[in-house]
Short mmCIF file of C-alpha atoms in Angstrom, two decimals:
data_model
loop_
_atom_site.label_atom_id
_atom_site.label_comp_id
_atom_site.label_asym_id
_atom_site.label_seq_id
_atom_site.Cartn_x
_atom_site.Cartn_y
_atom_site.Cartn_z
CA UNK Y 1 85.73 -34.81 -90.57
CA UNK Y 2 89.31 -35.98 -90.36
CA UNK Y 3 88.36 -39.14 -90.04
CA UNK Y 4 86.33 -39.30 -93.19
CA UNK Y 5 89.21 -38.33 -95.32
CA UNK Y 6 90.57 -41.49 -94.63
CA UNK Y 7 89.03 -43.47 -96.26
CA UNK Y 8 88.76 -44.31 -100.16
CA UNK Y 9 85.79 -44.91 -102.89
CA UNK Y 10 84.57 -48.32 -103.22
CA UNK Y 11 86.35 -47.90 -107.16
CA UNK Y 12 90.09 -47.77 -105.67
CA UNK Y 13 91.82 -51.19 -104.73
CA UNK Y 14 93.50 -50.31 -101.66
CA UNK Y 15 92.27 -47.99 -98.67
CA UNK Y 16 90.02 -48.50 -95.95
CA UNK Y 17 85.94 -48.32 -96.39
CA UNK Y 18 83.47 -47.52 -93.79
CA UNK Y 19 81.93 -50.86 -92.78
CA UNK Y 20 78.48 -49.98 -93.31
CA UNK Y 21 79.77 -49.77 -97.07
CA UNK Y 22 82.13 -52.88 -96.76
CA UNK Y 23 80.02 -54.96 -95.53
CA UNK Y 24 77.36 -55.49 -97.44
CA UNK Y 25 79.58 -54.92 -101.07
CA UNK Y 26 81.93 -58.04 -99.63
CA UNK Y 27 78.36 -60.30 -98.65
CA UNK Y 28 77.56 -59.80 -102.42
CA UNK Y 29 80.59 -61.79 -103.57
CA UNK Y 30 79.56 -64.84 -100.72
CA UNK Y 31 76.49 -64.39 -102.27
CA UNK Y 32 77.77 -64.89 -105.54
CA UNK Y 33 79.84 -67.61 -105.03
CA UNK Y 34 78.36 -69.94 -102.29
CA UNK Y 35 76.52 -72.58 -103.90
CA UNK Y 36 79.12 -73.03 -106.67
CA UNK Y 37 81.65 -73.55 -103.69
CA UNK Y 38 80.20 -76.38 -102.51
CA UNK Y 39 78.86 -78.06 -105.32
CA UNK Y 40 82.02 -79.41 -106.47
CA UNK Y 41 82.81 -81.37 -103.40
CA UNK Y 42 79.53 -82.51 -103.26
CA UNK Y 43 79.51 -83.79 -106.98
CA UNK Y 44 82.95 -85.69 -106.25
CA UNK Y 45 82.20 -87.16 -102.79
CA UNK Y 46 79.04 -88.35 -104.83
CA UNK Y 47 80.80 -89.74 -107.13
CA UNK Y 48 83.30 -91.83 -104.87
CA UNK Y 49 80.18 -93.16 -103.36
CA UNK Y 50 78.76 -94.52 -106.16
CA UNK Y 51 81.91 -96.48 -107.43
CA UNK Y 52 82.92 -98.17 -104.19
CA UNK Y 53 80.43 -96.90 -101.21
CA UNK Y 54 82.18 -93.94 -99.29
CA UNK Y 55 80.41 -94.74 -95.84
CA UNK Y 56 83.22 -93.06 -94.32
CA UNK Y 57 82.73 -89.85 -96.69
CA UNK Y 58 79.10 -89.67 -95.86
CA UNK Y 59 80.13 -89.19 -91.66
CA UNK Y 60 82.28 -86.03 -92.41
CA UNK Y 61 80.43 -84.61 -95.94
CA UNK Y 62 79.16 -81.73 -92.77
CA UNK Y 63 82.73 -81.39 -92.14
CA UNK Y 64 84.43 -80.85 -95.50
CA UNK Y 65 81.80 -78.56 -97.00
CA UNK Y 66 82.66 -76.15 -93.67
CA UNK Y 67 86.14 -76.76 -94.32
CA UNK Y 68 85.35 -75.38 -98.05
CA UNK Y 69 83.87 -72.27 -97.11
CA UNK Y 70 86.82 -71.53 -94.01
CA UNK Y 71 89.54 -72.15 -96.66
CA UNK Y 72 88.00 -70.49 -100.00
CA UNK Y 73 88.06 -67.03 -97.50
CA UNK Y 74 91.38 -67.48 -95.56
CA UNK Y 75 93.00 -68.11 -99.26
CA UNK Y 76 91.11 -65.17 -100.78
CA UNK Y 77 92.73 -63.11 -97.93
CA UNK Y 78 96.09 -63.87 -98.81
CA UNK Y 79 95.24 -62.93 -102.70
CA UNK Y 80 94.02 -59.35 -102.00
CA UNK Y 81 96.68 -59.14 -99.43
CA UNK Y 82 99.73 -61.10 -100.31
CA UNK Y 83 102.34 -63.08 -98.17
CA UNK Y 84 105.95 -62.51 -99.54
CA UNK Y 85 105.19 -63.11 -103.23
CA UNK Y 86 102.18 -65.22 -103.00
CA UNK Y 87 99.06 -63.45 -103.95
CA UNK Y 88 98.63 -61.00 -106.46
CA UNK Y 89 97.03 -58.39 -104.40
CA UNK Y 90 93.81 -58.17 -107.14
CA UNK Y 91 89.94 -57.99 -106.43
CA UNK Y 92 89.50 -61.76 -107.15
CA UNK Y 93 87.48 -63.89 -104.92
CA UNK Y 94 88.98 -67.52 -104.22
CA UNK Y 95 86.83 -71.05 -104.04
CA UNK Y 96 86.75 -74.67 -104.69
CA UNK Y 97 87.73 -75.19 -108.87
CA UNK Y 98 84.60 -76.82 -110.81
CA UNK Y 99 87.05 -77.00 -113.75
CA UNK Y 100 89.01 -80.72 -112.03
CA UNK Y 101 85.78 -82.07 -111.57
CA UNK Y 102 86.05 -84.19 -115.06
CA UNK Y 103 89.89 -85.33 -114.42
CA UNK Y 104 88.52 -86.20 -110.55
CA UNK Y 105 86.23 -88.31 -111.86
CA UNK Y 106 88.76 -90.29 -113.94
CA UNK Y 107 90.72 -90.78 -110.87
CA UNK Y 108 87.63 -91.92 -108.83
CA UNK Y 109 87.10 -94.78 -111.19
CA UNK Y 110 90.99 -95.40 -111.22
CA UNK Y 111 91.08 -95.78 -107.74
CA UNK Y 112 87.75 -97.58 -107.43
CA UNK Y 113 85.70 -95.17 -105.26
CA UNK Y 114 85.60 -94.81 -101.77
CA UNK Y 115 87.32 -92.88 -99.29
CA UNK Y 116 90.24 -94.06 -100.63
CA UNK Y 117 90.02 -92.55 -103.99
CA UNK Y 118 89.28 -88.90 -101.88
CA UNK Y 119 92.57 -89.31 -100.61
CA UNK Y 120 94.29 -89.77 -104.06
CA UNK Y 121 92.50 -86.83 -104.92
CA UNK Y 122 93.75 -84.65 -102.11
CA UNK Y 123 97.49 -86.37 -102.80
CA UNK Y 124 97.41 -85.07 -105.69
CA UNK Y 125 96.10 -81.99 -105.38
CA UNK Y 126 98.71 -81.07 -102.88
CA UNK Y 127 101.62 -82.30 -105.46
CA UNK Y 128 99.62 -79.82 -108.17
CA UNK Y 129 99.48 -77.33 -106.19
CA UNK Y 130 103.36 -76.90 -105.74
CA UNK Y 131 103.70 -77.33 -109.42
CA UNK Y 132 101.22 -74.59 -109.71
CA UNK Y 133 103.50 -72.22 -107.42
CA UNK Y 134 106.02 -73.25 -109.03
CA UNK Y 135 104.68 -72.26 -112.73
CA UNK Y 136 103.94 -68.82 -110.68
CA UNK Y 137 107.19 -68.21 -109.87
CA UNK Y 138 108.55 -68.73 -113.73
CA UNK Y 139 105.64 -66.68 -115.37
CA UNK Y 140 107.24 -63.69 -115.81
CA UNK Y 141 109.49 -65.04 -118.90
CA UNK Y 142 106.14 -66.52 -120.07
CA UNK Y 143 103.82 -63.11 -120.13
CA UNK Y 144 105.14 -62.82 -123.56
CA UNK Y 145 102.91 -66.04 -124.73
CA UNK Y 146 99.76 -63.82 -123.19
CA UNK Y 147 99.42 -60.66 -124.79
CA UNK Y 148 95.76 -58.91 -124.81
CA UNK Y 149 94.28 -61.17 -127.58
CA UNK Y 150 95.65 -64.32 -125.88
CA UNK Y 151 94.24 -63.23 -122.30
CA UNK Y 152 91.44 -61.40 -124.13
CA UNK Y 153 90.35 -64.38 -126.11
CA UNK Y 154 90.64 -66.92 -122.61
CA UNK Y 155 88.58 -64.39 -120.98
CA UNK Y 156 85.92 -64.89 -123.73
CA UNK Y 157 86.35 -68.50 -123.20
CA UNK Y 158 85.25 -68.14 -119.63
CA UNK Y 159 82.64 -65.82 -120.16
CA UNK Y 160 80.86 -67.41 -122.81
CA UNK Y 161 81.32 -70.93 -120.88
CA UNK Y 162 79.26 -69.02 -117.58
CA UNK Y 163 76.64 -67.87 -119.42
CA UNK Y 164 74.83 -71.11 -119.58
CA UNK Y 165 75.48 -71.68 -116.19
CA UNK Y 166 73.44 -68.76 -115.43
CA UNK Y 167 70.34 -69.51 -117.59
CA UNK Y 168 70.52 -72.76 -116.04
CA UNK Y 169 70.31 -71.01 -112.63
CA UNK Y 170 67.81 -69.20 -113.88
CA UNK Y 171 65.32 -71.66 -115.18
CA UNK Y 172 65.75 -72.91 -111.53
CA UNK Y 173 68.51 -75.88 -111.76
CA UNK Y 174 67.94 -78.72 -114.55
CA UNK Y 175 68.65 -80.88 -111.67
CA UNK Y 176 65.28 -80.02 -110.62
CA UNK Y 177 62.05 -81.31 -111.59
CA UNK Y 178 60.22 -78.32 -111.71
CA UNK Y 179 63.19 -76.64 -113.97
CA UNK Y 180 62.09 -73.91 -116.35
CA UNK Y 181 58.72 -73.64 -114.73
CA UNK Y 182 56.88 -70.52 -115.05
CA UNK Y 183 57.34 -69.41 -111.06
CA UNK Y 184 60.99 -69.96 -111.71
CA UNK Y 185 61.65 -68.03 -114.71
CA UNK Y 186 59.23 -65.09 -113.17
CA UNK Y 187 61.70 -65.24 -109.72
CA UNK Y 188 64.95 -64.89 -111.91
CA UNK Y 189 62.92 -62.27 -114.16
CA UNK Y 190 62.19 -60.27 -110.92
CA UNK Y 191 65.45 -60.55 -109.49
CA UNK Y 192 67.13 -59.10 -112.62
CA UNK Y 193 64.73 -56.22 -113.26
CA UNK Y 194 65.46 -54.98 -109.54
CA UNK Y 195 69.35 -55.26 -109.94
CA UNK Y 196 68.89 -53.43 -113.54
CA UNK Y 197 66.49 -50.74 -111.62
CA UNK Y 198 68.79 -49.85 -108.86
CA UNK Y 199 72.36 -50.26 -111.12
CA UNK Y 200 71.20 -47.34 -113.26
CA UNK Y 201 68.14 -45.86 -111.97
CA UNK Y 202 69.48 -44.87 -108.19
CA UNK Y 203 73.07 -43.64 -106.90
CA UNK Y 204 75.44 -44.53 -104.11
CA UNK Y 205 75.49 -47.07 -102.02
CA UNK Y 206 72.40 -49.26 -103.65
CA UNK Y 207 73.46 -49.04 -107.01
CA UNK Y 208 76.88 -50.20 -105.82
CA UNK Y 209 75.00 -53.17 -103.97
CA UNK Y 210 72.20 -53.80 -106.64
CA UNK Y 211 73.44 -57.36 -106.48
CA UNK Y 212 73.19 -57.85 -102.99
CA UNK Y 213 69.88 -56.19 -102.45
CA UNK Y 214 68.22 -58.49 -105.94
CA UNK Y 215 69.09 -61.10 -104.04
CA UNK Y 216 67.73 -60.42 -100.77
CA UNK Y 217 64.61 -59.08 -103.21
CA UNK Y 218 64.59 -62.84 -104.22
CA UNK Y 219 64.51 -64.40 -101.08
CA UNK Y 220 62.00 -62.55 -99.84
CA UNK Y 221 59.77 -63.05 -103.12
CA UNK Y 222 60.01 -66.57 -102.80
CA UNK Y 223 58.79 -66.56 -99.01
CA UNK Y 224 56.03 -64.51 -99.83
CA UNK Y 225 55.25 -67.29 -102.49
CA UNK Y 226 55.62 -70.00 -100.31
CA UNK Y 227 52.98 -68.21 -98.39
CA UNK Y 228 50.20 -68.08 -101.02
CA UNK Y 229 51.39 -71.21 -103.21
CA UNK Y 230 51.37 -75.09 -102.77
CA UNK Y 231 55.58 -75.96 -102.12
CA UNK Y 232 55.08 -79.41 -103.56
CA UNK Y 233 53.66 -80.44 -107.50
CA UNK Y 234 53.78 -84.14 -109.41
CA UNK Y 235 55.65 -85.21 -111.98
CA UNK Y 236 54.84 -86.60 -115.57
CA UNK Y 237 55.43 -90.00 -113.79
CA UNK Y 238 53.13 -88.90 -110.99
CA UNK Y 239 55.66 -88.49 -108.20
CA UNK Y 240 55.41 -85.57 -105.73
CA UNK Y 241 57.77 -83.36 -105.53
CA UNK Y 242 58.98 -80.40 -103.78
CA UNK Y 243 59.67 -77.08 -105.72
CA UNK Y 244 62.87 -75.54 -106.35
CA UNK Y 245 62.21 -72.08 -105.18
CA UNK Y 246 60.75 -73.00 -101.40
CA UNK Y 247 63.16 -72.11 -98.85
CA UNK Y 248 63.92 -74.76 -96.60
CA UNK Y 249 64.22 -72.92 -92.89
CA UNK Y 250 64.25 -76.34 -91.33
CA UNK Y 251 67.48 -76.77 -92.84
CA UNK Y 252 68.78 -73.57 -90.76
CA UNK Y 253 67.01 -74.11 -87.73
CA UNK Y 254 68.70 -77.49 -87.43
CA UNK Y 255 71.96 -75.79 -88.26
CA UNK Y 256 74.37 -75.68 -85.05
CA UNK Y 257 75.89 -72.13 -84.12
CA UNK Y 258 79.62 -72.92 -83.84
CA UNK Y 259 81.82 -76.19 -84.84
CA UNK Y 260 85.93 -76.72 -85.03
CA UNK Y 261 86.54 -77.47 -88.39
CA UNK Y 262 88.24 -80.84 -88.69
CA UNK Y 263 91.87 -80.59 -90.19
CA UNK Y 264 92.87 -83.62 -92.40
CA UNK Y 265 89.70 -85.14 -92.34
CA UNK Y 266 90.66 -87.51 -95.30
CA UNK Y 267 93.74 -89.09 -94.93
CA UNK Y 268 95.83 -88.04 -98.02
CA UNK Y 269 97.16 -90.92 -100.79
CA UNK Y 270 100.32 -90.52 -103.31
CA UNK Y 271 99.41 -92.35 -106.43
CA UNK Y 272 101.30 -91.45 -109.54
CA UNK Y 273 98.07 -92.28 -111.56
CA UNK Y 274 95.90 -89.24 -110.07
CA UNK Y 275 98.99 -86.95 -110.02
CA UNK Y 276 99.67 -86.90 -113.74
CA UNK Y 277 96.82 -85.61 -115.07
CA UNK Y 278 95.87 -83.32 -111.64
CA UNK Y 279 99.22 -81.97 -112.75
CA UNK Y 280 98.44 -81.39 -116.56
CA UNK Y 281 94.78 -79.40 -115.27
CA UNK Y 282 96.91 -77.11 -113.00
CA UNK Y 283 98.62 -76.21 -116.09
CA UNK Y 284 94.98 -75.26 -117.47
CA UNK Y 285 94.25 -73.80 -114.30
CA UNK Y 286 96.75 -71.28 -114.60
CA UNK Y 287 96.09 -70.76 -117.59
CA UNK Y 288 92.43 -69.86 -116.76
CA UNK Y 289 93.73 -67.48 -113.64
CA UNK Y 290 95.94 -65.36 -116.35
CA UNK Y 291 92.06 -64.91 -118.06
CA UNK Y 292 90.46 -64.26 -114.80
CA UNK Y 293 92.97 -61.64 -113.21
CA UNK Y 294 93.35 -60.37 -116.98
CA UNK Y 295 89.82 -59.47 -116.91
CA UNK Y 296 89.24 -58.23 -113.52
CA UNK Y 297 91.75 -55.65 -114.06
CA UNK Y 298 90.68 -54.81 -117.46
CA UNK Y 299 87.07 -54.62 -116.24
CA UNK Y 300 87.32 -53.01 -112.81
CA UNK Y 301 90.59 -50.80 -113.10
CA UNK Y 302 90.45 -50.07 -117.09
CA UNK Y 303 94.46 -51.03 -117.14
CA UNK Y 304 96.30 -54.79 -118.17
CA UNK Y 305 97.65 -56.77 -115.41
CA UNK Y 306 101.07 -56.72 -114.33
CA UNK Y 307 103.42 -59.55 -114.28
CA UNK Y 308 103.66 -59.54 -110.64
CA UNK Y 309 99.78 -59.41 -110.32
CA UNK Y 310 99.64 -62.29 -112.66
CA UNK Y 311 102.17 -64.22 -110.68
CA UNK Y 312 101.00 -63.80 -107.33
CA UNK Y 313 97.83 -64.71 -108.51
CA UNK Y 314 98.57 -67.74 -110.01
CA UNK Y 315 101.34 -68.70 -107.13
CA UNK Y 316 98.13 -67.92 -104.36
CA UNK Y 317 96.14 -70.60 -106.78
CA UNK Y 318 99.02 -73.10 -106.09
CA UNK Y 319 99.16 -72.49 -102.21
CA UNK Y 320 95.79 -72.34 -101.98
CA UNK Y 321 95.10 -75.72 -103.43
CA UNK Y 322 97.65 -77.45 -101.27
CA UNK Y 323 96.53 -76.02 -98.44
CA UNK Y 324 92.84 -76.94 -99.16
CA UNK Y 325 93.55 -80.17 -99.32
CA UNK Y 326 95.14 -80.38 -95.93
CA UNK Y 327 91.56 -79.97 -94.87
CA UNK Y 328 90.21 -82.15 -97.18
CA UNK Y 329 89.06 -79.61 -99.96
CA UNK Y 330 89.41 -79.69 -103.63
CA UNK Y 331 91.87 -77.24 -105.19
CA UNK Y 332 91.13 -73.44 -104.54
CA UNK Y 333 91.47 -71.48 -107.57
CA UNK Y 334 90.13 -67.96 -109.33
CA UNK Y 335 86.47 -67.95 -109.17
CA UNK Y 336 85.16 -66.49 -112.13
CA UNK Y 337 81.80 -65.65 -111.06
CA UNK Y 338 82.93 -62.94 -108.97
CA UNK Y 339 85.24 -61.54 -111.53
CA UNK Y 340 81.58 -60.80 -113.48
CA UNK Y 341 80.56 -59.01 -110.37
CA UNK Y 342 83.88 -56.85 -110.01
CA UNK Y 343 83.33 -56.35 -113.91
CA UNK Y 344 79.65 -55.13 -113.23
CA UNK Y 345 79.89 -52.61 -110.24
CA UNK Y 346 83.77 -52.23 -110.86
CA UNK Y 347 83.95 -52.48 -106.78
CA UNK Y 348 87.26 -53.46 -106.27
CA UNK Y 349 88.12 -51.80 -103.07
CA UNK Y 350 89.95 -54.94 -101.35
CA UNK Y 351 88.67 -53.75 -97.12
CA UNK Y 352 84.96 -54.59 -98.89
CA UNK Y 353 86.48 -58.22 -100.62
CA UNK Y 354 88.35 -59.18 -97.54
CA UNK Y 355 84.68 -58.55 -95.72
CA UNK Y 356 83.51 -60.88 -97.72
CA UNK Y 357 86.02 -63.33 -96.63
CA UNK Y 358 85.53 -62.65 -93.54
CA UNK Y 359 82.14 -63.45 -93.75
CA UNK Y 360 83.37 -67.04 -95.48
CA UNK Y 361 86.03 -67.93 -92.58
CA UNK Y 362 82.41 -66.97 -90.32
CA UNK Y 363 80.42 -69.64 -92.02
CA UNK Y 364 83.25 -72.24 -91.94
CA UNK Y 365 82.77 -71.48 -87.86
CA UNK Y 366 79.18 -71.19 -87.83
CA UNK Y 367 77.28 -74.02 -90.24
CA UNK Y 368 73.70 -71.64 -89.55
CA UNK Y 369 75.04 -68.78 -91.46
CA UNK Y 370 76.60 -71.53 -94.44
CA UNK Y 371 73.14 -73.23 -94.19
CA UNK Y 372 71.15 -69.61 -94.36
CA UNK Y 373 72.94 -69.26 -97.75
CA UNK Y 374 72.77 -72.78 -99.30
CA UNK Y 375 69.13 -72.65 -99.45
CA UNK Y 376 69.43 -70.14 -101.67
CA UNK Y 377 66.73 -70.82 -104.66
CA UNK Y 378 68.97 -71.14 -108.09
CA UNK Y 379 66.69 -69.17 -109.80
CA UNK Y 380 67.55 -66.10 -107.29
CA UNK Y 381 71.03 -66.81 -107.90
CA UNK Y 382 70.10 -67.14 -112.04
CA UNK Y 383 68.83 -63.65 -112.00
CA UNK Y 384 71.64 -62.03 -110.83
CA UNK Y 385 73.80 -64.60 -112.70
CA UNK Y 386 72.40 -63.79 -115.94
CA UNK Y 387 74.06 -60.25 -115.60
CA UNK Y 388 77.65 -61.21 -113.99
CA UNK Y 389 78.50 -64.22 -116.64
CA UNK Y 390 77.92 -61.79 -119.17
CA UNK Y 391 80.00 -58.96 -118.32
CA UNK Y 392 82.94 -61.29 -118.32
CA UNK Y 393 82.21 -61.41 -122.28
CA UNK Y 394 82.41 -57.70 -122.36
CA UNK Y 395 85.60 -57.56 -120.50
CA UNK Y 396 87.07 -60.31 -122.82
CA UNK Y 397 85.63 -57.54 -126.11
CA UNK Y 398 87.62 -54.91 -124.18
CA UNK Y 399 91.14 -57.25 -123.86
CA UNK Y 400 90.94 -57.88 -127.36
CA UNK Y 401 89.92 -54.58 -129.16
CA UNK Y 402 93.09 -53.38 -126.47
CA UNK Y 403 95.13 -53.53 -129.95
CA UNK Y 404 94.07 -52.89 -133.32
CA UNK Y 405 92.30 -56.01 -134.69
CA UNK Y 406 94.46 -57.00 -137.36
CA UNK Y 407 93.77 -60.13 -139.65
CA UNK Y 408 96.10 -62.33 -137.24
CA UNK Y 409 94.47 -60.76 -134.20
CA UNK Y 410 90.97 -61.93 -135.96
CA UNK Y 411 92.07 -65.30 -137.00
CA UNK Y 412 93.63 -65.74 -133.95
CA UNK Y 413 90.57 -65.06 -131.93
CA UNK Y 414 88.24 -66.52 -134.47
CA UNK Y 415 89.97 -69.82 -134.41
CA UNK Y 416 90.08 -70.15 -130.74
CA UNK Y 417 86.74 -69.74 -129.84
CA UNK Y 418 85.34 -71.56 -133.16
CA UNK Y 419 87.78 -74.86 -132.72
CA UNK Y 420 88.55 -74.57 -129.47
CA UNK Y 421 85.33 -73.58 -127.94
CA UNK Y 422 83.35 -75.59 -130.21
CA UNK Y 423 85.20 -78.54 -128.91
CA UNK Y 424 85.42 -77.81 -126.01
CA UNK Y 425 81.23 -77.53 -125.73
CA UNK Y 426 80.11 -80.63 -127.97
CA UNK Y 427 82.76 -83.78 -125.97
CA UNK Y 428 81.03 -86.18 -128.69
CA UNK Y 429 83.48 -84.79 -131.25
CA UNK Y 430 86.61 -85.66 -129.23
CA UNK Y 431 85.36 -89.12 -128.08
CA UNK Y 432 87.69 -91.43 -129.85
CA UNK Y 433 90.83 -89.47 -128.69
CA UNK Y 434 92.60 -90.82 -125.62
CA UNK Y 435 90.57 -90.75 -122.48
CA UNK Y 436 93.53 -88.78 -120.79
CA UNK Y 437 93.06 -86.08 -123.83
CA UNK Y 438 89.08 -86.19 -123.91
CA UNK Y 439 89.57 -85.06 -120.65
CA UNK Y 440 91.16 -82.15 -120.99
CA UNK Y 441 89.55 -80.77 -124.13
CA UNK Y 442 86.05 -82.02 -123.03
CA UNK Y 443 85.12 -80.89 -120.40
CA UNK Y 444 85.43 -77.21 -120.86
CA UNK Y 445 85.90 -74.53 -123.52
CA UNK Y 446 88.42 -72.82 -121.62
CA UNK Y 447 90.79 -75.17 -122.09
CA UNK Y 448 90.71 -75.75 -125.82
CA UNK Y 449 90.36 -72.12 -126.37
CA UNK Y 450 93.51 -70.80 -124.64
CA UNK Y 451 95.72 -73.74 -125.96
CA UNK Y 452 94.81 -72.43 -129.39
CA UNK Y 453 95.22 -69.21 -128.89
CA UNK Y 454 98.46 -69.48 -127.00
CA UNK Y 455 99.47 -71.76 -130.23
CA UNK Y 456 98.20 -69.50 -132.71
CA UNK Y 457 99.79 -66.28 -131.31
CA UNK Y 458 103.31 -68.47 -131.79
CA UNK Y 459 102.98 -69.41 -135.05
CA UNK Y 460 101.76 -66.61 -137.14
CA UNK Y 461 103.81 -63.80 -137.04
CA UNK Y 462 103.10 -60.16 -136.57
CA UNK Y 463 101.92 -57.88 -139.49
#
């Protein structure tokens, strides 16, 4: 009985958990974030291929996307936990940044492709990253420039920029040829009604892992389908197919138990024309961490962030990237899926997130768990998705209505996400600015949206 007094609710940041309760709240977040760890790298190394041939990339692609999954949970470790001052000890999950994937591409067809251009990228993300740490360390004096409507409006941003990365899940992937298909939209329909039915129709410990068990609802939907329904189709040019929703078990048969990951894979390159601009997105990036730890403490604690929450945080971002690319992974920064999924359940107990980097740093060891999860169908992952992305819009709501919405707290917010935003989503508008500038703006709403908030809250002045 003593024993049980120990430990703490799944709703209080530190404490221990029984691990029948930590366990399966920490897989959610893996589960959450897996595919969109990966893709990045995968997008990149495609890209250096294409430019110059990247035979060399293709021999260790095994290699880095272990790496990815070993480093996102050692790094998300040190950010519940802390060393010295880096980490901000807050219920955010780390992973590899889609946000550099536009500036990375710039620098690919700089550098001409090839495994050389990889290495400029991992040069300069480990130059970025120390600039990153080093913003960190100054961002005290700067929480003035991010009061709730700043951070409130950033969070928004993100929100609003995830949501239709979860329809697109849903529909089953528009990289897909069978995308928005009826059994797809009727798998990410099922998933979400069964995360809806246990969130608020049961207690305990299956409404705190609704998430976890949709998913696993979704998997086993889509076996049972691939049971009674053909796996393959034609398209309108009549070309065969496979379907998006049939889970490949070959794929984690022929999965090995146990390999070293590799350090330095990629031999790293200094060239001042990738650091520049990897330097000028870190600036976004921490930027976009100030949202994402803004909102994850709004929505799963009810209370702002402190500055030393918010400098850790960003500091761990900086570390973290330089010490991804060491193993030749692109930066590790805030992933804001999971800060849906902390905004959702409000689990932010950190024993049940460091379980689920455990369980990361276990499939950077052992390629059949990573390859049990990365045949997960995106329309599971949509239906769950759907939900997460969306609560990060709430939490933004709740940052914003923090203080009474004046007219400059309106206009400020109304600006941001109309110019910025709107900017931000349609790249067309911005194409005859500087490449170096379309870059930034265009390839997210984030960006646009916090510059002109952080801008806005400057200039006018307070009523």
């Amino acid at each position: 009985m003593k024993k049980d007094q120990q430990y703490v609710t799944p709703y209080d940041f530190k404490g221990k958990l029984p691990l029948r309760q930590a366990i399966p709240l920490g897989l959610q977040h893996v589960l959450a974030m897996f595919v969109g760890n990966l893709t990045p790298i995968l997008v990149i190394m495609g890209a250096c291929t294409a430019v110059g041939g990247g035979e060399e990339l293709a021999a260790i692609q095994v290699s880095l996307l272990q790496n990815a999954m070993l480093v996102a949970g050692i790094v998300t470790l040190v950010q519940l936990f802390s060393i010295g001052p880096i980490g901000g000890q807050v219920p955010i999950i780390m992973g590899t940044s889609s946000g550099f994937i536009g500036v990375f591409n710039s620098v690919v067809g700089v550098m001409g492709g090839g495994v050389v251009a990889y290495g400029a990228i991992m040069g300069a993300s480990m130059i970025g990253g120390i600039f990153e740490t080093v913003l960190g360390a100054f961002l005290k004096p700067l929480r003035k420039y991010f009061p709730a409507v700043v951070t409130g409006t950033v969070v928004l941003a993100i929100g609003l920029s995830l949501i239709n990365v979860g329809v697109n899940s849903f529909a089953g992937g528009n990289n897909n040829a069978d995308f928005g298909s009826l059994e797809n939209l009727l798998i990410g329909f099922a998933v979400l009604v069964i995360i809806l039915a246990l969130k608020h129709g049961t207690k305990g410990m299956t409404s705190s892992s609704c998430i976890l068990i949709g998913i696993i609802c979704g998997y086993v939907i889509c076996a049972i389908m691939g049971a009674v329904l053909p796996h393959t189709a034609l398209n309108a040019e009549g070309v065969e197919y496979t379907k998006a929703w049939v889970l490949n078990w070959d794929k984690v048969a022929s999965a090995s138990w146990v390999a070293i990951p590799k350090f330095m894979p990629v031999k790293p390159v200094f060239d001042i024309r990738a650091i520049i601009p990897v330097c000028i997105m870190f600036i976004v990036t921490a930027v976009e961490t100030v949202g994402d730890i803004s909102g994850c403490i709004e929505g799963g604690m009810g209370r702002e962030a402190s500055d030393q929450e918010l400098a850790g945080g960003v500091m761990c971002d900086g570390v973290g990237s330089s010490f991804a690319a060491l193993f030749g992974v692109l930066p590790n920064t805030s992933f804001s899926q999971n800060v849906g999924l902390v905004t959702m359940t409000k689990i932010v107990n950190r024993t049940a997130l460091g379980c689920g980097a455990i369980f990361l740093i276990l499939c950077g060891l052992c390629p059949k768990l990573s390859a049990l999860i990365s045949i997960m169908p995106q329309s599971v992952l949509g239906g769950a998705a759907i939900i997460m992305f969306s609560s990060i819009v709430m939490s933004g709501i709740q940052l914003v209505t923090k203080e009474p919405l004046s007219a400059r707290n309106i206009t400020i917010v109304s600006v941001a996400l109309g110019l910025g935003f709107g900017l931000g989503a349609n790249s067309a508008a911005i194409a005859g600015l500087p490449a170096s500038v379309a870059l930034i703006f265009g390839g997210s709403g984030i960006v646009p949206a916090a510059l002109v908030a952080i801008v806005l809250n400057i200039i006018l002045k307070e009523e």
